[in-house]
PDB file of C-alpha atoms and ligand atoms in Angstrom:
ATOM      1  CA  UNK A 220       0.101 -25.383  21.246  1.00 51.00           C
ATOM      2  CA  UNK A 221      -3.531 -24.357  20.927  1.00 60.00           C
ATOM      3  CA  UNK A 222      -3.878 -20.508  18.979  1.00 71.00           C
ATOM      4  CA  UNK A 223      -6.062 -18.109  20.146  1.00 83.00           C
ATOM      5  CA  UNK A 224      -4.503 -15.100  18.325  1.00 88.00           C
ATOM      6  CA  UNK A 225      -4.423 -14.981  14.279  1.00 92.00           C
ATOM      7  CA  UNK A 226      -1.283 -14.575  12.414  1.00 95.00           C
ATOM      8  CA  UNK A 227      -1.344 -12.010   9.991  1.00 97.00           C
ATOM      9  CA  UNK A 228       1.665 -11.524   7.293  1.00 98.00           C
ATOM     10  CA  UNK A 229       2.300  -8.811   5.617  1.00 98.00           C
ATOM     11  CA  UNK A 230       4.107  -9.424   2.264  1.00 97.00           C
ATOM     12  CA  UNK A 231       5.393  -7.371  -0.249  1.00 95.00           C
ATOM     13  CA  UNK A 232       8.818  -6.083  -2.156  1.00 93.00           C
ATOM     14  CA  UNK A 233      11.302  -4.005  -0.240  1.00 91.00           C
ATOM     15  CA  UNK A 234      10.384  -0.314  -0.928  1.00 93.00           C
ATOM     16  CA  UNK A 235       6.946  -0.672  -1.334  1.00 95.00           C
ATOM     17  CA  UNK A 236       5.532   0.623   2.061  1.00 96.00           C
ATOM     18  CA  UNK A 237       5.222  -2.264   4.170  1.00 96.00           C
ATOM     19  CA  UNK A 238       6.614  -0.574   7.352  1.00 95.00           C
ATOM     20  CA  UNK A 239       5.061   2.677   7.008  1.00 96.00           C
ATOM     21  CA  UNK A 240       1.723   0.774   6.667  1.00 98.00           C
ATOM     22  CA  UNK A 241       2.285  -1.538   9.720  1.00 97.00           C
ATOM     23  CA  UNK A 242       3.715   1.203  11.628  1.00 96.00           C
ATOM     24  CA  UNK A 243      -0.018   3.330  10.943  1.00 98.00           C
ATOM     25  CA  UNK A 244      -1.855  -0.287  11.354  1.00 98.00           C
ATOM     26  CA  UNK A 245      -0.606  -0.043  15.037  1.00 97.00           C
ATOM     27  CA  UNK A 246      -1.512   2.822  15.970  1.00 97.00           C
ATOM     28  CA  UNK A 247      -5.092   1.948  15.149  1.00 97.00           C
ATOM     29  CA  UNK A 248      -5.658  -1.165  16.206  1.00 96.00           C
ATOM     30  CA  UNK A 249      -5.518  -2.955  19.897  1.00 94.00           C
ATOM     31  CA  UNK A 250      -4.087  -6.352  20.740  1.00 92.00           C
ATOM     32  CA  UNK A 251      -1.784  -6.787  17.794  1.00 96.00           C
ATOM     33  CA  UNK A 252       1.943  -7.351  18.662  1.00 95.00           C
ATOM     34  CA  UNK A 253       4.280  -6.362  15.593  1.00 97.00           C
ATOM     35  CA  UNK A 254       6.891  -9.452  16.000  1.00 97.00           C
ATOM     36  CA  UNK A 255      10.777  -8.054  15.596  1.00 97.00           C
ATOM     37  CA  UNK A 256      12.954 -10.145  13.006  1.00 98.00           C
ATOM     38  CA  UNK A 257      16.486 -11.462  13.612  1.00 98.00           C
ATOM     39  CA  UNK A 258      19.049  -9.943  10.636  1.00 98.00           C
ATOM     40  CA  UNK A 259      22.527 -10.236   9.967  1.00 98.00           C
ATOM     41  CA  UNK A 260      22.363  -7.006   8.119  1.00 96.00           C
ATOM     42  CA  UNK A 261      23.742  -3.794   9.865  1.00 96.00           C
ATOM     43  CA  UNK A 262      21.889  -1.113  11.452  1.00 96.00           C
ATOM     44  CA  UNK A 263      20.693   1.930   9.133  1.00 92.00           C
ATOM     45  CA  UNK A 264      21.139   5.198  10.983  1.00 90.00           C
ATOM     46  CA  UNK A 265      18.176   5.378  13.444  1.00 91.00           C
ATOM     47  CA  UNK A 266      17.281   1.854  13.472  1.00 95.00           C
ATOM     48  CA  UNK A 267      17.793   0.433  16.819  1.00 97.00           C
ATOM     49  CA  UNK A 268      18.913  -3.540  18.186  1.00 98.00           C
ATOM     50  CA  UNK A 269      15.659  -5.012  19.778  1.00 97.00           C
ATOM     51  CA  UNK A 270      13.948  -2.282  18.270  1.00 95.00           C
ATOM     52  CA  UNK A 271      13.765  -2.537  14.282  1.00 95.00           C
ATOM     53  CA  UNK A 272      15.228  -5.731  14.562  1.00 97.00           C
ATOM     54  CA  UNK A 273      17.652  -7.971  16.452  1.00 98.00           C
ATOM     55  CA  UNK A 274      21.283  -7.366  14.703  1.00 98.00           C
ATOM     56  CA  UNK A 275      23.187 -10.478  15.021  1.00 98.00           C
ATOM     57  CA  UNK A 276      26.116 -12.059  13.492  1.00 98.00           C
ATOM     58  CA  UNK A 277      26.375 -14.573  11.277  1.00 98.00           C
ATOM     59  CA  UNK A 278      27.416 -17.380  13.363  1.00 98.00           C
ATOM     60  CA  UNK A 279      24.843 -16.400  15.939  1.00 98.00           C
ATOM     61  CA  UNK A 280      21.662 -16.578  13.649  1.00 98.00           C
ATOM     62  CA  UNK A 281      23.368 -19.882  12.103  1.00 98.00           C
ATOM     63  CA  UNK A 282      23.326 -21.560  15.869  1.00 98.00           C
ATOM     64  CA  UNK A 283      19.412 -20.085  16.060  1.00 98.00           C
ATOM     65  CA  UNK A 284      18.754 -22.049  12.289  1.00 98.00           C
ATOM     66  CA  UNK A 285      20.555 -24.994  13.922  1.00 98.00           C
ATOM     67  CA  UNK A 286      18.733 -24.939  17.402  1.00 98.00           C
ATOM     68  CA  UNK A 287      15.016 -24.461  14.787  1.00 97.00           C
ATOM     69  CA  UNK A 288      14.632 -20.816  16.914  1.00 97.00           C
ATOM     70  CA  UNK A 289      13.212 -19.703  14.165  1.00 97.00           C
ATOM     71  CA  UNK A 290       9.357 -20.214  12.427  1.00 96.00           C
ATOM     72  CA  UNK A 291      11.180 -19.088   9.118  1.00 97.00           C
ATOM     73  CA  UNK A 292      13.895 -17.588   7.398  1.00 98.00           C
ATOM     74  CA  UNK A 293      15.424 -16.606   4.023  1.00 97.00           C
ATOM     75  CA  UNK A 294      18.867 -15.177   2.947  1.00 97.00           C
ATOM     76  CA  UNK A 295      17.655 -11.894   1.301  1.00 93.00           C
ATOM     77  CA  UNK A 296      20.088  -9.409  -0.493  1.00 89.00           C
ATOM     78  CA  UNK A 297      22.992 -11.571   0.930  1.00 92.00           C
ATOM     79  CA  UNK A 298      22.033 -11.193   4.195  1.00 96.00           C
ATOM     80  CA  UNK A 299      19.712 -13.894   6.948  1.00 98.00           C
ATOM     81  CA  UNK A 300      16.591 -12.721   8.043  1.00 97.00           C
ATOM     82  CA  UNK A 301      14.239 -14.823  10.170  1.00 98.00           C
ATOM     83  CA  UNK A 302      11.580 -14.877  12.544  1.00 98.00           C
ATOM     84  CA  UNK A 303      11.878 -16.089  15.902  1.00 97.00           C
ATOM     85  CA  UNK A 304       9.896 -18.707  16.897  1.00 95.00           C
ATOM     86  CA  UNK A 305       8.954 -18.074  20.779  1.00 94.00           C
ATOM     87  CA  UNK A 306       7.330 -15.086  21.093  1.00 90.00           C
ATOM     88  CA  UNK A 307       5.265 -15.553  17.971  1.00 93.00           C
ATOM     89  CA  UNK A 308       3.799 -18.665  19.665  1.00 92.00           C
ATOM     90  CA  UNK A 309       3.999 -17.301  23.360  1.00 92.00           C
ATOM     91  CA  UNK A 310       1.991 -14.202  22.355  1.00 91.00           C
ATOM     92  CA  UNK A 311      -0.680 -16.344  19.595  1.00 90.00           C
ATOM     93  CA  UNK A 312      -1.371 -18.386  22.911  1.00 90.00           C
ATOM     94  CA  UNK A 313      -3.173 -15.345  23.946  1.00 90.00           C
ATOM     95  CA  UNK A 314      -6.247 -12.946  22.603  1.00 88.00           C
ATOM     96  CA  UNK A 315      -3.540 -10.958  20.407  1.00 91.00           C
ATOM     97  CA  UNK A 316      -3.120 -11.132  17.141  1.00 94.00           C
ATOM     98  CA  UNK A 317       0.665 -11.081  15.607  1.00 96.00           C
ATOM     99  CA  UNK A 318       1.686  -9.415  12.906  1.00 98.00           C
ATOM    100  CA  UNK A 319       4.812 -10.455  10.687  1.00 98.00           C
ATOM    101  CA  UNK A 320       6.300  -7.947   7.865  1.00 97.00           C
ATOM    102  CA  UNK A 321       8.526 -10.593   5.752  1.00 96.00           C
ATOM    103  CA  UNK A 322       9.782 -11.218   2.374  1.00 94.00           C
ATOM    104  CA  UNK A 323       7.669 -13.978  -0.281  1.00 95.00           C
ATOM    105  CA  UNK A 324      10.590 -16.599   0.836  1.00 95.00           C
ATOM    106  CA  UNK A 325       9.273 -16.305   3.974  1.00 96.00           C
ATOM    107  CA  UNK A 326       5.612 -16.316   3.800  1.00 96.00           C
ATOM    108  CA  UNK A 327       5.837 -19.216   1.513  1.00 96.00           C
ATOM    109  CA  UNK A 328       7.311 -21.102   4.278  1.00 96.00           C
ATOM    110  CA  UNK A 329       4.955 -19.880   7.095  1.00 96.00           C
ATOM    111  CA  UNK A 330       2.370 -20.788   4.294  1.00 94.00           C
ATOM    112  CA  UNK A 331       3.778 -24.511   4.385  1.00 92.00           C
ATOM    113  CA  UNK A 332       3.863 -24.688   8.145  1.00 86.00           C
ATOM    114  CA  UNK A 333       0.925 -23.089   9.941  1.00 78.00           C
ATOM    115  CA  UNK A 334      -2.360 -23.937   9.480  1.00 73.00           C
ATOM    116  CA  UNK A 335      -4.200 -20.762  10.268  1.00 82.00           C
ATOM    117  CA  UNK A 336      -2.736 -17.698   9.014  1.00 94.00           C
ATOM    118  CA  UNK A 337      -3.527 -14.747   7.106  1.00 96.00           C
ATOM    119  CA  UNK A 338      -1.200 -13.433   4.001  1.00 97.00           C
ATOM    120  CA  UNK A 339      -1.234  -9.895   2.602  1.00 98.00           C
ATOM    121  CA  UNK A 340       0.605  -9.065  -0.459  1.00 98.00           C
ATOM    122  CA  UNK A 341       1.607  -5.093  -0.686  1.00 98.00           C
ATOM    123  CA  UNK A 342       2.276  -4.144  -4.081  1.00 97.00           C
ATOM    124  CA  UNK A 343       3.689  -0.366  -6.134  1.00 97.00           C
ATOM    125  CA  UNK A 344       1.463   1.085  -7.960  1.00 97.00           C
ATOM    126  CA  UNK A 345       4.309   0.622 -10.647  1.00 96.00           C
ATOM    127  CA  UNK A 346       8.089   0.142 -10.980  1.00 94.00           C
ATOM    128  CA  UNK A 347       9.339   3.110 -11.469  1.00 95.00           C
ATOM    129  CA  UNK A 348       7.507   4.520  -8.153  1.00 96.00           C
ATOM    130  CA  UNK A 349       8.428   1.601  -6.281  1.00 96.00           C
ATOM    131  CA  UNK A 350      12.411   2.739  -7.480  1.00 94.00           C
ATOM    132  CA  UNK A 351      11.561   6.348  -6.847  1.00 95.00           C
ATOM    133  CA  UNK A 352      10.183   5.118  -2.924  1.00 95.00           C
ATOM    134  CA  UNK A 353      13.974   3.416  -2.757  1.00 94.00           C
ATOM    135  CA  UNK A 354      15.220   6.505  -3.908  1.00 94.00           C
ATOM    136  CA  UNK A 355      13.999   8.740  -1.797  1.00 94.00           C
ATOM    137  CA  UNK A 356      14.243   6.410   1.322  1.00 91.00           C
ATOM    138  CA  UNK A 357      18.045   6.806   0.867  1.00 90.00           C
ATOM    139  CA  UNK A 358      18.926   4.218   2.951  1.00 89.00           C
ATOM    140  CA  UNK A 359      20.504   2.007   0.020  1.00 90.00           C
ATOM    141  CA  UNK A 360      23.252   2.490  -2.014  1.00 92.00           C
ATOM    142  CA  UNK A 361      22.626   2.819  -5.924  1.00 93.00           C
ATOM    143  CA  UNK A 362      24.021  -0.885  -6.238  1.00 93.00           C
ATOM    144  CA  UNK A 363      21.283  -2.017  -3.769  1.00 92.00           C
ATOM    145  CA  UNK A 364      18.835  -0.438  -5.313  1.00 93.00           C
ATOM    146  CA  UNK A 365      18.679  -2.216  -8.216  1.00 93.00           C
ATOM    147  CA  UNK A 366      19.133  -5.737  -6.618  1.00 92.00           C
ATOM    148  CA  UNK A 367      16.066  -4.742  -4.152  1.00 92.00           C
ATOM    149  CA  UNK A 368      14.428  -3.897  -7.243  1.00 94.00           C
ATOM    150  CA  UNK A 369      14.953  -7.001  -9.589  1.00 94.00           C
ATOM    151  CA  UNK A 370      14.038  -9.120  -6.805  1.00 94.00           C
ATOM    152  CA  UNK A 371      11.695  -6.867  -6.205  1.00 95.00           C
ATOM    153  CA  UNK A 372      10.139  -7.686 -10.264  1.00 94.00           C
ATOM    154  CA  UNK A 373      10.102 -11.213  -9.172  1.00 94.00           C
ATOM    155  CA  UNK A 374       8.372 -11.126  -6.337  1.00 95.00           C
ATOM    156  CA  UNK A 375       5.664  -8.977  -7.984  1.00 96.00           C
ATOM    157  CA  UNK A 376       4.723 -11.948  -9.991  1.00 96.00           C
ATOM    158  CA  UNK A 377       3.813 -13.864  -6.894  1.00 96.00           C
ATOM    159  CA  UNK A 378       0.606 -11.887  -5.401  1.00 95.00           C
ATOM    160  CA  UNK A 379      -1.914 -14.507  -6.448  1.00 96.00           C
ATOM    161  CA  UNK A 380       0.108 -16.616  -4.352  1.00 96.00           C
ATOM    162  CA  UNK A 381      -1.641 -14.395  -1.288  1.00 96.00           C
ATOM    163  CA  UNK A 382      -5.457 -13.849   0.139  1.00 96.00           C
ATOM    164  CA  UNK A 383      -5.523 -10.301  -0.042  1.00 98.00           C
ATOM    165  CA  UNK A 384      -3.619  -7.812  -2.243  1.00 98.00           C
ATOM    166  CA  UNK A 385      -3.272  -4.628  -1.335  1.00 98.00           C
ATOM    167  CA  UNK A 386      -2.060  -1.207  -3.827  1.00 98.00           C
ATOM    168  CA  UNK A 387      -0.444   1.147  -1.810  1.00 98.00           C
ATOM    169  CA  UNK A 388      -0.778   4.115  -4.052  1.00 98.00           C
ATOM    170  CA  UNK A 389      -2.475   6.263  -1.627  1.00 98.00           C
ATOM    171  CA  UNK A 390      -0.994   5.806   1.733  1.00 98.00           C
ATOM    172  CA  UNK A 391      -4.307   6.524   3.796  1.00 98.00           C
ATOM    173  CA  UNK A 392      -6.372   4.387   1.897  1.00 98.00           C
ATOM    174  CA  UNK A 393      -3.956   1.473   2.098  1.00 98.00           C
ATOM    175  CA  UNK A 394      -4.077   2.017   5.815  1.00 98.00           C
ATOM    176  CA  UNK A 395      -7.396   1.726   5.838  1.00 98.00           C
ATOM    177  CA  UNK A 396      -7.653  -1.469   3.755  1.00 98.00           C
ATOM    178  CA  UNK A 397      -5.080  -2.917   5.928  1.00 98.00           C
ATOM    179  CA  UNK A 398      -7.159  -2.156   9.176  1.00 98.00           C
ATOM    180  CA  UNK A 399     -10.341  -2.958   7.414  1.00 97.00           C
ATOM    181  CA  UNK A 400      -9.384  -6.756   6.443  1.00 97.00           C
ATOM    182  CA  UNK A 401      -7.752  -7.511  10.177  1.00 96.00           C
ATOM    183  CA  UNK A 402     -10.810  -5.828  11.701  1.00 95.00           C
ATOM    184  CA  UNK A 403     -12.981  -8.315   9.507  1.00 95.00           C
ATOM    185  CA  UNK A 404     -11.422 -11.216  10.194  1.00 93.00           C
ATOM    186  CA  UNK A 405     -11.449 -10.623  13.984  1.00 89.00           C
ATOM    187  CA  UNK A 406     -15.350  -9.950  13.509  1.00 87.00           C
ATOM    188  CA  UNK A 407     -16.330 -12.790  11.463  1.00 85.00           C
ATOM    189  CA  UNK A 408     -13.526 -14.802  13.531  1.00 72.00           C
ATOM    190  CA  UNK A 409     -13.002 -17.442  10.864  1.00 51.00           C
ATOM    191  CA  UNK A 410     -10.157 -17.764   8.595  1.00 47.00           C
ATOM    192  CA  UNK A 411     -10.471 -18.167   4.806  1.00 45.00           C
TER     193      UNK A 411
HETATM  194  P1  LIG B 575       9.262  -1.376   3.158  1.00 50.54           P
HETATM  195  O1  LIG B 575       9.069  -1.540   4.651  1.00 50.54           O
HETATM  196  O2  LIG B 575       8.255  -2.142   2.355  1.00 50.54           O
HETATM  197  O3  LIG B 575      10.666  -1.644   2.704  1.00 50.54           O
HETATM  198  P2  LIG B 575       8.956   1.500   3.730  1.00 50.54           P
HETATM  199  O4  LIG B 575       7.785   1.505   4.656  1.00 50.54           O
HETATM  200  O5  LIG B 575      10.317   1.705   4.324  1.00 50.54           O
HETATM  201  O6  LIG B 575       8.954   0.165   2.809  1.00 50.54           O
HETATM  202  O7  LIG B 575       8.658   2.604   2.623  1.00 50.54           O
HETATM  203  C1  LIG B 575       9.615   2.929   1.628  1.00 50.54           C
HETATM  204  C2  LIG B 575       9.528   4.436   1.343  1.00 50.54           C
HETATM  205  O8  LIG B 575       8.301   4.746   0.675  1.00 50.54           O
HETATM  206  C3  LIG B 575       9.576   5.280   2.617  1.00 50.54           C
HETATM  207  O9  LIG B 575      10.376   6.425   2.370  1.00 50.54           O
HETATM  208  C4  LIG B 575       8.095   5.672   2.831  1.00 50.54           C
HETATM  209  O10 LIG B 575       7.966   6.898   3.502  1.00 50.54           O
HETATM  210  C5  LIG B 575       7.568   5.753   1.408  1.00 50.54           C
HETATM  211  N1  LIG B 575       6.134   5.406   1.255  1.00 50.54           N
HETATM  212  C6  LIG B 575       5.444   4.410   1.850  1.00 50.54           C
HETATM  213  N2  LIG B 575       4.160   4.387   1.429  1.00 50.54           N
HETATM  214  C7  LIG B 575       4.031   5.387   0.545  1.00 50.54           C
HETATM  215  C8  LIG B 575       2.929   5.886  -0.261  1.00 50.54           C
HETATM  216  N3  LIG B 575       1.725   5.327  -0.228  1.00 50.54           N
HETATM  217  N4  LIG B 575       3.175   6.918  -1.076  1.00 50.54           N
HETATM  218  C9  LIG B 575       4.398   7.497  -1.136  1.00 50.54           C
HETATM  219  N5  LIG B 575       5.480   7.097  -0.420  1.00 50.54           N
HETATM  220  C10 LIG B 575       5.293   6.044   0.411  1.00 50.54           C
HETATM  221  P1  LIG B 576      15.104  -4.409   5.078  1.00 50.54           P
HETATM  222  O1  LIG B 576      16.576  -4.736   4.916  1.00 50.54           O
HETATM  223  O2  LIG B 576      14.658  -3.378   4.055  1.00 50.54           O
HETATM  224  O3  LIG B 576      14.735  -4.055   6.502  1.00 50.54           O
HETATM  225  O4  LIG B 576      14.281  -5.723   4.734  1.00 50.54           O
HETATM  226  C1  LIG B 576      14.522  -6.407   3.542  1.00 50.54           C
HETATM  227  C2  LIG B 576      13.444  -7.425   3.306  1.00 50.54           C
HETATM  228  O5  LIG B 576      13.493  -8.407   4.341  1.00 50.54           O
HETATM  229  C3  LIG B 576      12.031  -6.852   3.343  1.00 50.54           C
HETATM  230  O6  LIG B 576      11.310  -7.378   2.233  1.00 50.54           O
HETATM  231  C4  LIG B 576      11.477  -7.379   4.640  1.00 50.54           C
HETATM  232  O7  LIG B 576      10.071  -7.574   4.596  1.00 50.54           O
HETATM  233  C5  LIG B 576      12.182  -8.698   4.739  1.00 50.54           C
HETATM  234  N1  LIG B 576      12.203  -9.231   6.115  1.00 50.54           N
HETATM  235  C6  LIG B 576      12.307  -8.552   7.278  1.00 50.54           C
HETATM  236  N2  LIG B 576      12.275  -9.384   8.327  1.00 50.54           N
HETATM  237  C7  LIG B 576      12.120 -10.626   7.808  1.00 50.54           C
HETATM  238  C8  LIG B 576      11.995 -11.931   8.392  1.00 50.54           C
HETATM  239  O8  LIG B 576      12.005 -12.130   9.606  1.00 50.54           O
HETATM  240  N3  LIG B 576      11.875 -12.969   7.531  1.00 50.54           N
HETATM  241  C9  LIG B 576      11.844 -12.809   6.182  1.00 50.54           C
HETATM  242  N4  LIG B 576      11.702 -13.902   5.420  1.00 50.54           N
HETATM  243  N5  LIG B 576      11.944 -11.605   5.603  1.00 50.54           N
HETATM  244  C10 LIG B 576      12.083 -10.529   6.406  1.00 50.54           C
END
């Protein structure tokens, strides 16, 4: 399949603002398309199926693994989460650029797979503020918390693993570093 779009991933620890900063990164740029990961997790309150993500069962993602639906996929937290392979393609086919908010499992993979994409690493300004963001997200229990966050230590340690790193301390200027680097590569249309 010949690309005309550029994949861009953005990686980073659960908690740290990798949602909020997509969501913003839409808003202000054209011709990206946000791709929407398969889970097996359930639904927080608000989150919609086909929306925030696909919620399926196990046995159904396990038939996608089988049938290699997806481009990757990692069991995160005890539950799958994967990407699915067809619109990805189908959409970096054409003049848009696709965006993919996924865990380090997952980007290593994509890293091992495609041969033009584009990896950003979102990282706390510390620990303790990437526990308070948790915190005040509410949308985990205490328990979860603290397994987000010690995977969330580990994964911390792999940002060199990444072209660019972003620290989202302040939210706007993370935005803007965000739309500055996808703007740049679209300009100077070459990847690294
Ligand atoms: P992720 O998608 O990486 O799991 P979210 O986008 O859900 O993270 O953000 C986690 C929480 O942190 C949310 O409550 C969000 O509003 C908040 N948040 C995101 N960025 C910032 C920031 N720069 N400063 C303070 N709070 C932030
Ligand atoms: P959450 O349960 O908070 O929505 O997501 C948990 C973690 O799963 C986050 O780090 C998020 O980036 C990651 N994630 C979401 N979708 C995918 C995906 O399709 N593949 C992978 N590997 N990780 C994903």
């Amino acid at each position: 399949m010949s690309e005309i779009g550029k994949l861009f991933v953005i990686v980073g620890p659960s908690g740290v603002g990798k949602g909020t900063l997509v969501k913003h990164l839409m808003n202000r740029v054209p011709y990206l398309f946000l791709s929407i990961s398969a889970t097996t997790r359930s639904p927080r309150k608000d989150e919609k199926d086909g929306i925030n993500y696909y919620f399926l069962k196990t046995n159904e993602f396990e038939e996608l693994i089988k049938a290699g639906d997806f481009i990757e996929w990692a069991t995160i937290y005890g539950n799958y989460y994967g990407t699915l392979r067809e619109k990805v393609e189908q959409k970096l086919s054409l003049p848009t650029d696709v965006i993919l908010e996924i865990d380090v499992q997952g980007a290593r993979q994509i890293k091992e797979n495609a041969d033009k994409a584009v990896f950003i690493f979102i990282k706390p300004p510390s620990e303790e503020e990437l526990k308070e963001r948790l915190r005040e997200r509410g949308t985990e229990t205490a328990d979860e918390i603290e397994k987000r966050l010690s995977i969330a230590i580990e994964e911390l340690k792999s940002e060199s693993e990444f072209d660019h790193v972003i620290i989202n301390d302040n939210l706007n200027e993370a935005i803007d570093r965000l739309v500055d680097i996808i703007i740049k590569y679209r300009e100077s249309n070459t990847i690294n």
